[in-house]
Coordinates of C-alpha atoms in Angstrom, one line a residue:
M769 CA -44.7 17.6 272.8
S770 CA -45.9 15.6 269.8
E771 CA -45.4 16.3 266.1
H772 CA -48.8 18.2 265.9
G773 CA -48.5 19.9 269.2
E774 CA -49.8 17.2 271.5
L775 CA -48.6 17.5 275.1
N776 CA -47.5 14.7 277.3
T777 CA -48.9 14.4 280.8
Y778 CA -45.8 16.1 282.4
E779 CA -45.9 19.0 279.9
S780 CA -49.6 19.6 280.5
A781 CA -49.2 19.7 284.2
S782 CA -46.2 22.0 283.9
I783 CA -48.0 24.6 281.8
A784 CA -51.0 24.4 284.2
K785 CA -48.8 25.5 287.1
G786 CA -46.4 27.8 285.2
A787 CA -43.6 25.9 283.4
V788 CA -40.2 27.4 283.5
F789 CA -37.1 27.5 281.3
L790 CA -33.5 28.5 281.9
D791 CA -32.8 32.2 281.1
E792 CA -29.1 32.4 280.1
K793 CA -28.9 36.2 280.4
A794 CA -30.6 36.4 283.7
G795 CA -28.8 33.4 285.0
N796 CA -31.9 31.9 286.6
C797 CA -35.2 30.2 285.8
T798 CA -38.1 32.2 284.3
D799 CA -41.8 31.3 284.0
I800 CA -42.9 30.7 280.4
D801 CA -46.3 32.2 281.0
K802 CA -45.0 34.7 283.6
T803 CA -47.5 33.3 286.2
G804 CA -46.7 31.5 289.4
V805 CA -43.5 31.5 291.3
T806 CA -40.1 30.9 289.7
E807 CA -38.8 27.5 290.6
V808 CA -36.0 25.1 289.9
T809 CA -36.9 23.4 286.6
R810 CA -36.9 19.7 285.7
V811 CA -34.1 20.3 283.2
T812 CA -31.9 22.1 285.9
A813 CA -32.3 19.0 288.1
L814 CA -31.5 16.8 285.1
I815 CA -28.3 18.7 284.3
T816 CA -27.3 18.6 287.9
K817 CA -27.7 14.8 287.9
L818 CA -25.8 14.6 284.6
N819 CA -22.9 16.6 286.0
N820 CA -22.9 14.6 289.2
G821 CA -22.9 11.4 287.2
N822 CA -25.9 9.9 289.1
L823 CA -28.7 9.9 286.6
T824 CA -30.2 6.4 286.5
K825 CA -33.3 4.8 285.0
E826 CA -35.0 4.7 288.4
S827 CA -35.1 8.5 288.7
D828 CA -38.4 10.2 288.3
D829 CA -37.1 12.0 285.1
T830 CA -36.9 8.7 283.2
K831 CA -40.5 7.6 283.7
A832 CA -42.5 7.8 280.4
T833 CA -46.0 9.4 280.8
N834 CA -47.2 9.2 277.2
Q835 CA -50.4 7.2 276.5
I836 CA -51.6 5.4 273.4
P837 CA -53.1 8.1 271.2
K838 CA -56.6 8.3 269.9
K839 CA -57.4 8.7 266.2
E840 CA -58.0 12.4 266.5
D841 CA -54.5 12.7 268.0
C842 CA -52.8 11.3 264.9
P843 CA -50.3 11.7 263.4
V844 CA -48.3 11.8 266.5
F845 CA -45.1 10.5 268.2
R846 CA -45.2 8.7 271.5
V847 CA -42.3 7.5 273.7
F848 CA -42.7 4.5 275.9
D849 CA -40.0 3.5 278.4
E850 CA -41.7 0.2 279.2
F851 CA -43.8 -2.4 277.3
V852 CA -47.3 -0.9 276.6
E853 CA -50.5 -2.8 275.9
Y854 CA -52.1 -2.0 272.6
D855 CA -54.7 -3.9 270.7
K856 CA -54.2 -6.9 272.9
K857 CA -50.5 -6.9 272.1
K858 CA -47.4 -5.5 273.8
L859 CA -45.5 -2.7 272.1
L860 CA -41.8 -2.7 272.6
P861 CA -40.4 0.3 274.5
G862 CA -39.3 3.1 272.2
V863 CA -40.3 6.0 270.0
W864 CA -43.5 5.1 268.1
Y865 CA -45.1 7.0 265.3
F866 CA -48.9 6.7 265.0
E867 CA -50.9 7.8 262.0
T868 CA -54.2 6.9 260.3
N869 CA -54.4 5.1 256.9
K870 CA -57.0 5.7 254.1
D871 CA -59.4 3.5 256.0
N872 CA -59.1 5.7 259.1
D873 CA -57.4 3.0 261.0
I874 CA -54.4 3.7 263.3
T875 CA -51.1 2.4 262.0
K876 CA -47.9 2.4 264.1
T877 CA -44.2 2.4 263.3
R878 CA -41.4 1.9 265.8
V879 CA -38.6 4.4 265.1
C880 CA -36.0 3.6 267.8
S881 CA -35.5 2.6 271.4
P882 CA -36.6 5.1 274.1
L883 CA -35.4 8.5 273.2
H884 CA -36.4 11.7 275.0
I885 CA -35.7 15.3 274.0
E886 CA -35.1 17.1 277.2
A887 CA -34.1 20.6 276.2
V888 CA -32.9 23.0 273.5
T889 CA -29.2 23.8 273.7
Y890 CA -27.4 26.9 272.3
D891 CA -24.0 28.6 272.9
S892 CA -23.3 32.0 274.5
Q893 CA -23.6 33.6 271.0
N894 CA -27.0 32.1 270.4
N895 CA -25.5 29.8 267.8
N896 CA -24.7 26.1 267.6
F897 CA -28.2 25.0 268.6
G898 CA -28.8 21.4 269.6
R899 CA -31.0 19.0 271.6
L900 CA -30.3 17.5 274.9
L901 CA -31.2 13.8 274.4
R902 CA -31.7 11.0 276.9
F903 CA -32.0 7.5 275.5
Q904 CA -31.8 3.8 276.4
T905 CA -29.0 1.7 274.9
T906 CA -29.1 -2.0 273.9
L907 CA -27.8 -2.8 277.4
K908 CA -30.8 -1.0 278.9
V909 CA -28.6 1.7 280.2
W910 CA -29.7 5.3 280.0
R911 CA -27.3 7.7 278.3
N912 CA -27.3 11.4 277.7
W913 CA -26.0 13.4 274.8
A914 CA -26.2 17.1 273.8
M915 CA -26.7 16.6 270.0
P916 CA -25.7 19.4 267.6
M917 CA -28.5 20.1 265.2
E918 CA -26.1 20.4 262.3
L919 CA -25.8 16.6 262.4
L920 CA -29.3 16.5 260.9
K921 CA -28.2 18.1 257.6
G922 CA -28.4 16.1 254.5
D923 CA -30.0 12.7 255.0
G924 CA -28.9 12.6 258.7
S925 CA -26.6 9.6 258.3
E926 CA -23.9 11.2 260.4
L927 CA -26.4 11.6 263.3
R928 CA -27.6 8.0 263.0
G929 CA -24.1 6.8 263.0
E930 CA -23.3 8.6 266.2
L931 CA -26.5 7.4 267.9
L932 CA -26.0 3.8 266.8
A933 CA -22.4 3.8 268.1
M934 CA -23.7 5.1 271.4
G935 CA -26.1 2.2 271.7
L936 CA -29.5 3.6 270.4
E937 CA -31.4 0.9 268.5
I938 CA -32.8 2.4 265.3
Q939 CA -35.3 0.4 263.1
P940 CA -34.2 -0.1 259.5
G941 CA -35.8 1.4 256.5
L942 CA -36.0 4.8 254.7
K943 CA -39.3 5.7 256.3
V944 CA -37.9 5.3 259.8
R945 CA -34.8 7.4 258.9
N946 CA -37.1 10.3 257.9
L947 CA -39.3 9.8 261.0
L948 CA -36.3 10.0 263.3
S949 CA -35.2 13.3 261.8
T950 CA -38.7 14.6 261.9
Y951 CA -39.1 13.6 265.6
L952 CA -35.8 15.3 266.6
Q953 CA -36.6 18.5 264.6
S954 CA -40.3 18.9 265.3
N955 CA -41.7 21.0 268.2
P956 CA -38.6 21.7 270.3
P957 CA -39.1 21.6 274.0
N958 CA -39.5 24.8 276.0
K959 CA -36.6 24.0 278.3
Q960 CA -33.4 25.7 277.3
I961 CA -29.8 25.4 278.5
Q962 CA -26.5 26.9 277.5
C963 CA -24.0 24.6 275.9
A964 CA -20.2 24.7 275.6
L965 CA -18.5 23.4 272.5
Q966 CA -15.1 23.0 274.0
A967 CA -13.7 21.8 277.3
G968 CA -12.5 24.8 279.4
W969 CA -13.9 27.9 281.0
C970 CA -17.5 28.9 280.2
N971 CA -18.3 32.0 282.2
D972 CA -17.3 31.1 285.8
S973 CA -17.6 27.4 285.3
F974 CA -15.1 24.9 283.9
V975 CA -16.5 22.3 281.4
L976 CA -15.2 18.8 280.9
P977 CA -16.9 16.4 278.4
D978 CA -18.6 14.5 281.3
K979 CA -18.9 17.1 284.1
V980 CA -19.1 20.8 284.7
Y981 CA -17.5 22.5 287.7
G982 CA -18.4 25.8 289.3
K983 CA -21.3 27.7 290.8
S984 CA -23.2 27.7 287.5
A985 CA -22.6 24.1 286.7
D986 CA -26.3 23.3 286.6
K987 CA -26.8 25.8 283.8
I988 CA -24.2 24.5 281.3
I989 CA -23.7 21.3 279.4
F990 CA -21.0 20.1 277.0
Q991 CA -22.1 19.6 273.4
S992 CA -20.2 17.7 270.8
G993 CA -20.8 15.9 267.5
E994 CA -18.4 13.2 268.5
R995 CA -19.3 10.3 270.9
Q996 CA -15.7 9.6 272.1
H997 CA -14.0 12.0 274.4
G998 CA -11.5 9.7 276.2
E999 CA -9.0 12.4 277.2
Y1000 CA -10.4 13.3 280.6
T1001 CA -10.7 9.9 282.3
T1002 CA -10.2 8.8 285.8
A1003 CA -8.9 5.8 287.7
G1004 CA -7.6 5.1 291.2
T1005 CA -7.6 7.7 294.0
L1006 CA -6.1 11.1 294.7
Q1007 CA -4.3 9.6 297.6
G1008 CA -2.9 6.9 295.4
W1009 CA -1.7 9.5 292.9
Q1010 CA -0.1 11.5 295.6
E1011 CA 1.8 8.6 297.1
N1012 CA 2.8 6.9 293.9
I1013 CA 3.5 9.8 291.6
A1014 CA 3.6 13.3 293.2
A1015 CA 5.7 12.1 296.1
Y1016 CA 8.6 11.2 293.7
A1017 CA 8.7 14.8 292.4
V1018 CA 10.1 16.0 295.7
N1019 CA 13.8 17.1 295.2
N1020 CA 13.3 16.6 291.4
P1021 CA 12.8 20.0 289.9
V1022 CA 12.1 18.8 286.3
L1023 CA 9.4 16.4 287.5
T1024 CA 7.9 19.1 289.8
L1025 CA 7.9 21.5 286.9
A1026 CA 6.1 18.9 284.7
I1027 CA 3.4 18.3 287.3
S1028 CA 2.9 22.0 288.0
S1029 CA 2.6 22.6 284.3
A1030 CA -0.4 20.3 284.2
F1031 CA -2.3 22.8 286.4
A1032 CA -1.1 25.9 284.5
G1033 CA -3.5 25.6 281.5
A1034 CA -6.5 26.2 283.8
L1035 CA -5.0 29.4 285.0
L1036 CA -4.3 31.0 281.6
K1037 CA -7.6 32.8 281.3
R1038 CA -7.7 33.7 285.0
C1039 CA -4.3 35.3 284.7
H1040 CA -4.9 36.8 281.2
V1041 CA -1.9 34.9 279.8
D1042 CA -1.5 33.7 276.3
S1043 CA -0.9 30.1 275.3
G1044 CA 2.6 28.7 275.3
G1045 CA 4.7 26.1 276.9
V1046 CA 8.0 24.3 277.6
H1047 CA 10.0 21.9 275.4
F1048 CA 12.1 19.4 277.3
V1049 CA 15.3 18.7 275.4
G1050 CA 17.5 15.7 276.2
E1051 CA 19.1 12.5 275.0
S1052 CA 17.1 9.4 274.4
S1053 CA 16.1 7.4 277.6
T1054 CA 16.6 10.3 279.9
G1055 CA 13.0 10.2 281.1
K1056 CA 11.6 13.1 279.0
S1057 CA 8.5 11.1 277.9
T1058 CA 8.0 9.9 281.5
A1059 CA 7.7 13.6 282.6
G1060 CA 5.0 14.0 280.0
I1061 CA 3.2 10.9 281.1
V1062 CA 3.3 12.0 284.7
A1063 CA 2.0 15.5 283.8
G1064 CA -0.8 13.9 281.8
S1065 CA -1.8 11.7 284.7
V1066 CA -3.1 14.9 286.4
W1067 CA -6.0 14.9 283.9
G1068 CA -6.3 11.5 282.3
G1069 CA -4.9 8.1 281.3
K1070 CA -3.0 6.7 278.3
N1071 CA -5.2 8.5 275.8
Y1072 CA -4.3 11.9 277.2
R1073 CA -0.8 12.2 275.8
R1074 CA -0.4 13.1 272.1
T1075 CA 2.5 13.0 269.7
W1076 CA 4.1 15.4 267.3
R1077 CA 3.4 13.0 264.5
T1078 CA 0.6 15.1 263.0
T1079 CA 0.1 17.8 260.4
S1080 CA -0.5 21.5 261.2
N1081 CA -4.2 21.0 260.4
G1082 CA -4.4 18.0 262.6
L1083 CA -2.8 19.8 265.5
E1084 CA -5.5 22.4 265.4
G1085 CA -8.1 19.8 266.3
V1086 CA -5.9 18.4 269.0
A1087 CA -5.3 21.8 270.6
M1088 CA -9.0 22.4 270.7
L1089 CA -9.6 19.2 272.6
F1090 CA -7.3 20.5 275.4
N1091 CA -8.6 24.1 275.5
D1092 CA -7.8 25.7 278.9
G1093 CA -5.8 22.6 279.8
L1094 CA -2.5 20.8 279.3
L1095 CA -1.4 19.6 275.9
V1096 CA 1.3 17.0 276.1
L1097 CA 3.2 16.4 272.8
D1098 CA 5.7 13.6 272.7
E1099 CA 8.8 13.4 270.6
I1100 CA 9.1 16.4 268.2
G1101 CA 11.5 14.4 266.0
E1102 CA 8.4 12.6 264.6
C1103 CA 7.1 15.8 263.1
D1104 CA 7.9 17.1 259.6
P1105 CA 10.6 19.7 260.4
R1106 CA 9.2 21.9 257.7
E1107 CA 6.0 22.3 259.6
V1108 CA 7.3 22.7 263.1
G1109 CA 7.7 26.5 263.0
A1110 CA 4.1 27.1 261.8
M1111 CA 2.9 24.7 264.5
V1112 CA 4.7 26.5 267.3
Y1113 CA 3.3 29.8 266.2
A1114 CA -0.2 28.4 266.0
L1115 CA 0.0 26.8 269.4
G1116 CA 1.3 30.0 271.0
N1117 CA -1.2 32.2 269.2
G1118 CA -4.1 30.0 270.0
K1119 CA -5.6 30.4 266.5
G1120 CA -5.9 28.0 263.5
K1121 CA -5.7 28.8 259.8
Q1122 CA -8.2 31.1 258.1
R1123 CA -10.2 29.0 255.7
A1124 CA -13.0 29.8 253.2
N1125 CA -16.4 28.1 252.8
R1126 CA -17.8 26.9 249.5
S1127 CA -18.9 30.5 248.6
G1128 CA -15.4 31.8 249.2
N1129 CA -16.3 33.7 252.4
A1130 CA -14.2 33.4 255.5
R1131 CA -15.1 30.6 257.9
S1132 CA -14.8 31.1 261.6
V1133 CA -11.3 30.4 262.9
N1134 CA -10.6 27.7 265.4
N1135 CA -9.5 29.1 268.8
W1136 CA -8.0 27.6 271.9
Q1137 CA -5.8 28.4 274.8
C1138 CA -3.6 25.7 276.4
F1139 CA -0.3 25.1 278.1
V1140 CA 2.0 22.9 276.0
L1141 CA 4.5 20.4 277.5
S1142 CA 6.7 19.0 274.6
N1143 CA 9.8 16.9 274.4
G1144 CA 12.4 15.8 272.0
E1145 CA 16.1 15.1 271.5
H1146 CA 16.6 18.3 269.7
S1147 CA 15.7 22.0 270.3
I1148 CA 13.1 23.8 268.3
P1149 CA 15.7 25.8 266.3
T1150 CA 17.6 22.6 265.4
I1151 CA 14.5 20.9 264.2
M1152 CA 13.5 23.9 262.1
R1153 CA 16.9 24.1 260.5
E1154 CA 16.5 20.5 259.4
G1155 CA 13.4 21.7 257.6
G1156 CA 15.3 24.6 256.0
H1157 CA 13.8 27.3 258.2
R1158 CA 15.2 29.7 260.7
C1159 CA 13.7 29.8 264.2
N1160 CA 12.6 33.4 265.0
A1161 CA 12.7 34.7 268.6
G1162 CA 8.9 34.8 268.7
Q1163 CA 8.8 31.1 268.1
E1164 CA 11.4 30.3 270.7
V1165 CA 9.6 32.2 273.5
R1166 CA 6.3 30.5 272.7
L1167 CA 7.8 27.1 273.3
L1168 CA 10.8 27.4 275.6
D1169 CA 13.7 25.0 275.1
L1170 CA 14.7 23.5 278.5
P1171 CA 17.6 21.1 278.8
V1172 CA 16.5 18.4 281.3
E1173 CA 19.5 16.2 281.7
R1174 CA 20.2 16.1 285.4
Q1175 CA 22.3 13.7 287.5
Y1176 CA 20.2 10.6 286.7
G1177 CA 18.4 11.5 283.5
I1178 CA 15.7 13.9 284.5
F1179 CA 16.1 13.0 288.1
D1180 CA 18.2 14.4 290.9
D1181 CA 16.8 12.2 293.7
L1182 CA 16.1 8.5 292.9
H1183 CA 14.2 8.0 296.1
D1184 CA 16.0 4.7 296.9
F1185 CA 15.6 3.3 293.4
E1186 CA 18.7 1.7 291.8
A1187 CA 18.8 3.9 288.7
G1188 CA 16.8 6.5 286.8
D1189 CA 15.2 4.0 284.5
K1190 CA 13.8 2.1 287.5
L1191 CA 12.2 5.2 288.9
S1192 CA 10.9 6.1 285.4
D1193 CA 9.3 2.6 285.1
R1194 CA 7.6 3.0 288.5
L1195 CA 6.1 6.3 287.5
K1196 CA 4.9 5.0 284.2
E1197 CA 3.3 2.0 285.9
A1198 CA 1.6 4.2 288.6
S1199 CA 0.3 6.5 285.8
T1200 CA -1.8 3.6 284.5
K1201 CA -3.5 3.1 287.9
H1202 CA -4.0 6.6 289.3
Y1203 CA -5.0 9.4 286.9
G1204 CA -7.5 12.1 286.4
M1205 CA -8.3 12.6 290.1
A1206 CA -5.8 15.5 290.7
G1207 CA -7.1 17.6 287.9
R1208 CA -10.7 17.3 288.9
K1209 CA -9.9 18.2 292.5
F1210 CA -8.1 21.2 291.2
L1211 CA -11.2 22.3 289.2
E1212 CA -13.4 21.8 292.3
K1213 CA -11.2 24.2 294.1
V1214 CA -10.3 26.8 291.5
T1215 CA -13.8 27.3 290.3
H1216 CA -14.8 28.5 293.8
D1217 CA -11.6 30.5 294.4
S1218 CA -12.4 34.1 293.8
R1219 CA -8.9 35.5 294.5
D1220 CA -7.1 37.7 292.0
F1221 CA -4.5 35.3 290.5
T1222 CA -3.3 38.1 288.1
D1223 CA -2.1 40.2 291.1
R1224 CA -0.5 37.1 292.7
L1225 CA 1.3 36.2 289.4
Q1226 CA 2.7 39.7 289.1
K1227 CA 4.1 39.5 292.6
I1228 CA 5.8 36.3 291.7
K1229 CA 7.3 37.7 288.5
D1230 CA 8.6 40.7 290.4
S1231 CA 10.3 38.5 293.1
T1232 CA 14.0 37.8 293.2
L1233 CA 13.3 34.2 292.1
F1234 CA 12.6 35.4 288.5
H1235 CA 14.8 38.5 288.3
V1236 CA 17.4 39.0 285.7
D1237 CA 19.6 42.0 285.5
N1238 CA 19.0 44.2 282.4
A1239 CA 16.4 41.6 281.2
Q1240 CA 15.1 42.1 277.7
G1241 CA 11.7 41.3 276.4
Q1242 CA 12.3 37.6 275.7
H1243 CA 13.7 37.0 279.2
K1244 CA 10.7 38.7 280.7
R1245 CA 8.3 36.6 278.8
A1246 CA 10.2 33.4 279.7
A1247 CA 10.2 34.5 283.4
A1248 CA 6.4 35.0 283.2
R1249 CA 6.0 31.5 281.8
F1250 CA 8.0 29.9 284.6
A1251 CA 6.3 32.1 287.2
L1252 CA 2.9 30.9 286.0
I1253 CA 4.0 27.3 286.3
G1254 CA 5.2 28.0 289.8
L1255 CA 1.9 29.6 290.8
A1256 CA -0.1 26.7 289.4
G1257 CA 2.0 24.2 291.4
E1258 CA 1.6 26.3 294.6
L1259 CA -2.1 26.5 294.2
A1260 CA -2.4 22.8 293.7
T1261 CA -0.4 22.4 296.9
E1262 CA -2.7 24.9 298.8
Y1263 CA -5.7 22.9 297.6
G1264 CA -4.2 19.7 299.2
I1265 CA -3.5 18.0 295.9
T1266 CA 0.3 17.6 295.5
G1267 CA 1.3 16.8 299.0
W1268 CA 4.4 19.0 298.6
S1269 CA 5.7 21.5 301.0
E1270 CA 4.9 25.2 300.5
G1271 CA 7.3 26.9 298.1
A1272 CA 8.4 23.7 296.4
A1273 CA 6.7 24.4 293.1
L1274 CA 8.1 27.9 292.9
K1275 CA 11.6 26.8 293.8
A1276 CA 11.5 24.2 291.0
A1277 CA 10.2 26.7 288.5
A1278 CA 12.8 29.3 289.5
E1279 CA 15.6 26.7 289.1
C1280 CA 14.4 25.7 285.7
F1281 CA 14.2 29.3 284.7
K1282 CA 17.8 29.8 285.6
I1283 CA 18.7 26.8 283.5
W1284 CA 16.9 28.3 280.6
C1285 CA 18.7 31.6 281.2
S1286 CA 22.1 29.9 281.2
T1287 CA 21.5 28.6 277.7
R1288 CA 20.4 32.0 276.4
G1289 CA 22.7 34.6 277.7
K1290 CA 21.4 37.7 279.3
G1291 CA 20.7 39.7 276.1
N1292 CA 17.7 39.8 273.8
T1293 CA 17.7 36.6 271.8
E1294 CA 16.8 38.2 268.5
R1295 CA 19.5 40.9 268.9
H1296 CA 22.0 38.2 269.7
K1297 CA 21.1 36.2 266.6
I1298 CA 21.4 39.2 264.3
T1299 CA 24.8 40.2 265.6
E1300 CA 26.0 36.7 265.7
Q1301 CA 25.0 36.1 262.1
V1302 CA 26.6 39.3 260.7
N1303 CA 29.7 38.6 262.7
A1304 CA 29.8 35.0 261.3
F1305 CA 29.4 36.4 257.8
I1306 CA 32.4 38.7 258.2
D1307 CA 34.5 35.8 259.7
R1308 CA 33.6 33.6 256.8
H1309 CA 33.8 36.0 254.0
G1310 CA 36.0 38.8 255.3
D1311 CA 39.1 37.8 253.2
S1312 CA 37.3 36.3 250.2
R1313 CA 34.5 38.7 249.4
F1314 CA 35.9 41.9 250.8
S1315 CA 39.0 43.8 249.8
A1316 CA 40.8 46.9 250.8
K1317 CA 39.0 50.1 249.6
S1318 CA 42.1 50.9 247.5
N1319 CA 41.8 47.6 245.6
T1320 CA 39.4 48.1 242.8
D1321 CA 40.2 44.9 240.9
S1322 CA 36.8 43.2 240.8
A1323 CA 38.3 40.1 239.0
Q1324 CA 40.3 39.3 242.2
T1325 CA 37.2 39.4 244.4
K1326 CA 34.4 37.1 243.4
D1327 CA 30.9 37.7 244.6
R1328 CA 32.0 40.9 246.2
A1329 CA 30.0 41.8 249.4
G1330 CA 32.0 45.0 249.9
W1331 CA 35.3 46.5 250.9
W1332 CA 37.1 47.3 254.2
E1333 CA 39.1 50.2 255.5
D1334 CA 41.0 50.8 258.7
S1335 CA 40.1 53.8 260.8
G1336 CA 41.5 54.8 264.2
G1337 CA 43.0 51.3 264.7
E1338 CA 39.7 49.6 264.0
R1339 CA 38.4 47.9 260.8
L1340 CA 35.3 49.0 259.1
Y1341 CA 33.6 46.6 256.7
L1342 CA 31.8 48.5 254.0
F1343 CA 28.9 46.4 252.8
T1344 CA 27.2 46.9 249.5
K1345 CA 23.4 46.9 249.6
D1346 CA 23.3 43.3 248.3
G1347 CA 26.0 42.2 250.7
M1348 CA 24.2 43.7 253.7
H1349 CA 20.9 42.0 252.7
E1350 CA 22.7 38.7 252.4
A1351 CA 24.3 39.1 255.8
L1352 CA 20.9 39.8 257.3
K1353 CA 19.1 37.1 255.4
G1354 CA 16.2 35.6 257.4
F1355 CA 15.6 38.8 259.4
D1356 CA 13.7 41.9 258.7
F1357 CA 16.2 44.2 257.1
K1358 CA 15.2 47.4 258.9
R1359 CA 15.1 45.5 262.2
G1360 CA 18.6 44.2 261.5
L1361 CA 20.0 47.7 260.9
D1362 CA 18.2 48.9 264.0
V1363 CA 20.0 46.3 266.1
L1364 CA 23.4 47.0 264.5
E1365 CA 22.9 50.7 265.1
N1366 CA 21.8 50.2 268.7
I1367 CA 25.0 48.4 269.6
G1368 CA 27.1 51.0 267.8
A1369 CA 28.4 48.7 265.1
L1370 CA 26.6 50.5 262.3
Q1371 CA 28.6 53.7 261.6
K1372 CA 26.3 56.5 260.3
P1373 CA 27.3 59.6 258.4
G1374 CA 27.0 63.1 259.9
N1375 CA 23.7 65.0 260.5
S1376 CA 24.1 66.7 257.2
D1377 CA 23.3 63.4 255.4
N1378 CA 19.6 63.6 256.4
G1379 CA 19.5 60.5 258.6
K1380 CA 20.7 58.0 256.0
R1381 CA 22.3 54.8 257.3
T1382 CA 24.8 54.5 254.6
V1383 CA 28.2 56.3 254.3
Q1384 CA 29.6 57.6 251.0
R1385 CA 32.9 56.4 249.8
K1386 CA 34.7 57.0 246.5
I1387 CA 35.9 53.7 245.2
G1388 CA 37.4 53.1 241.7
G1389 CA 36.4 56.7 240.7
K1390 CA 32.8 56.2 241.7
N1391 CA 30.8 57.5 244.6
R1392 CA 29.2 54.6 246.4
R1393 CA 26.7 54.3 249.2
L1394 CA 27.8 51.6 251.7
Y1395 CA 26.9 50.2 255.1
A1396 CA 29.9 50.7 257.4
I1397 CA 30.1 48.0 260.2
N1398 CA 32.7 48.3 263.0
A1399 CA 34.0 44.7 263.3
T1400 CA 35.4 45.3 266.8
L1401 CA 32.2 46.6 268.3
L1402 CA 30.2 43.9 266.5
S1403 CA 32.4 41.1 267.9
D1404 CA 32.3 42.6 271.4
S1405 CA 28.5 42.6 271.4
V1406 CA 28.4 39.0 270.3
H1407 CA 30.6 37.9 273.1
E1408 CA 28.9 40.0 275.8
S1409 CA 25.4 38.6 275.0

C-alpha cells in the first residue's frame, strides 16, 4: 500500500476476493472483509518458507507488481524488484518515491534497494510491534528481518545502521533518511503475525532466531533489534556428531551428564522447573572446559560457549539469549568474586535487576529460564569467600558444585586413546565440525511430543536412583536437578539423537548425584553450616572469651562472649546477646536459633518463662539473660551431618 493509500496489484486482487490476516487469538486466518472462504494467506506461506529456510528470489512472493505512478497518484512510494523503463530511461531496482513539483511534473527519489513490508508483527501481549521486512542485499540475495518499530525512534540512525549492516543499500542524504522512515511507518499492511522476542517456547512452538519448531510454526516469527545471532548455528551432520562426540560419552558419566544437560533447558517449562544448573569443579587441564564445549555442540559452534568474565548486568543479556536452552559458562575464576553470589541468584531466579526509566517508574524486568553448565577450579562458596561473602544454601542449590576429577581427568573410559588430553583434543576438534544438529532434531521431536513430562520426572525423582534416607530440602532439590538431566538425556536417546543405550543417561545422572551427596553429607546444608560455625566459634574462643560463671573478673577475659558452666557432666556455654549474634554472623539470627533449638543444643528455660530462648543466671551479683548452648550436643550434630 502506498503512502496515500494506493494499492499494488496484489493487494487490489486480494481485497477483491477477500484478503485474510492471521488472527492470533483464534489461531487461524480470518477474512478482513468477512466475505469469501478463509484460506491460507500469503504471509503464512511466507513465514513457512522463512522457517524452512527456502525462500528465494525466484518464489512468487518476491515478484514486484508495482507500476510507474500517474501524476494523480503522487505522492507515492513504489517498489521495483527489477529495472523499470521510465521516461526512456531505466530505473534501478529499489524503493522509489514519486511526487510532483511546483510545475506539476513528476520527480522521483530512490530511497534504497528493494525493500518490501510483508506484515505487522506484535507479541502475545499486543506490545513490541514491528514490521516483517523482505529486502535485497548488495549481493542480490534476499533477506528477511522482523524489525522492531522502536528502532525508528529519534532520527532512525539505529535502524539504518542495522539495515546497512545486513546489506540493504540506502541512498545518502537527509531527505532519503526521512523518506525511509516514512515508508516503513506509513500504512502498515493488513497481514499480521505474532512475534517472539526471545529464543525459547512460545505457546506450543519453540523459537530459534532462524527457525520455529512446532505445530504453530507458521504463525510465529523471531523478532530482534540485532542482526547477529550466531549462537544457534549448524555444521556437519547428526550422524557425524553421534559418531565423533556422543559415542565417547559411553562409560563416561561426567561427559554423559554434560551432553544430557544440553537438552534439559528445553524441558524446564514443560516440567515446571526453575532455572539452575551444575558447576563442574576440578583442577586445571582435567577436561572441564571440554565438557562445556561438548555440551555446547548440541546447539551451536564456537560462539555458543560463554565465559564468566562479565558483570552481573552483562550476564542478564547473555542469559536472555539462551532462554529455555543451555547456558555454558567457562572458568568462574575469571569473574569478580564479589559479584558471583548475586549472579548465581539471578541465574537461578531467572530475573534481572529492577531498574527505573527516566521518569523514575519501574521498567519491565528481564526474564529468562535456562539450564546452566559452569566450570572452574574452585567451588562457588570458595569463590564467594574470596570476594568477602558467605555462600548461602539457596545459592549452592541453584548451581550445584560437582567434583569431576575421575580416573583420567573427567574420563573413566579413554576409548583406546593414550591419555585423557588426547581424547579431550579429539572431542574439541570434532565439536568444530559437527554442531547444532542434535539440538534441532530434539526440537523437532519434543515440540510434537504431547506426553506429560512432569509426571515422568516425578517418577524418576521417586525412584531408588535418586533416593536419600532422611533427605532434607536441599538434597531433594539437588535430586530433582539431576533427575531432570537424566530425563533429558533419556528423551534424546528415545528420539534417536544420542545413540546411547536406554538408561545410560539416568545412570550417569544418578552416579553424579551420589558424588554430590558424598560431598555434602546427608543433612540440610544450611543447618550443617550453622552448627558448624557455632561449634567452630566455641572451639576458637572457648578458653579466651568465655570464663567460668563463678569468675567475674572482666579484666581477665577480653571481648567477652559469655561464660560457661558444667551441668550433669556436660558443659553449657552461656552466650551474651552480642556473643550469640557474632557466632551466628552471616545467618538470619532467628533462623540460627531455630536450628540450634531443633538439634537440642539450645537449652531453654521452663514453661514459666513465657517461651523465651534465654536462660537467667546471676553472675557478679547481676541477673543476666544468656543463650545456653550444650557443647556436646552441638558437636555431635556437626559430626553426624
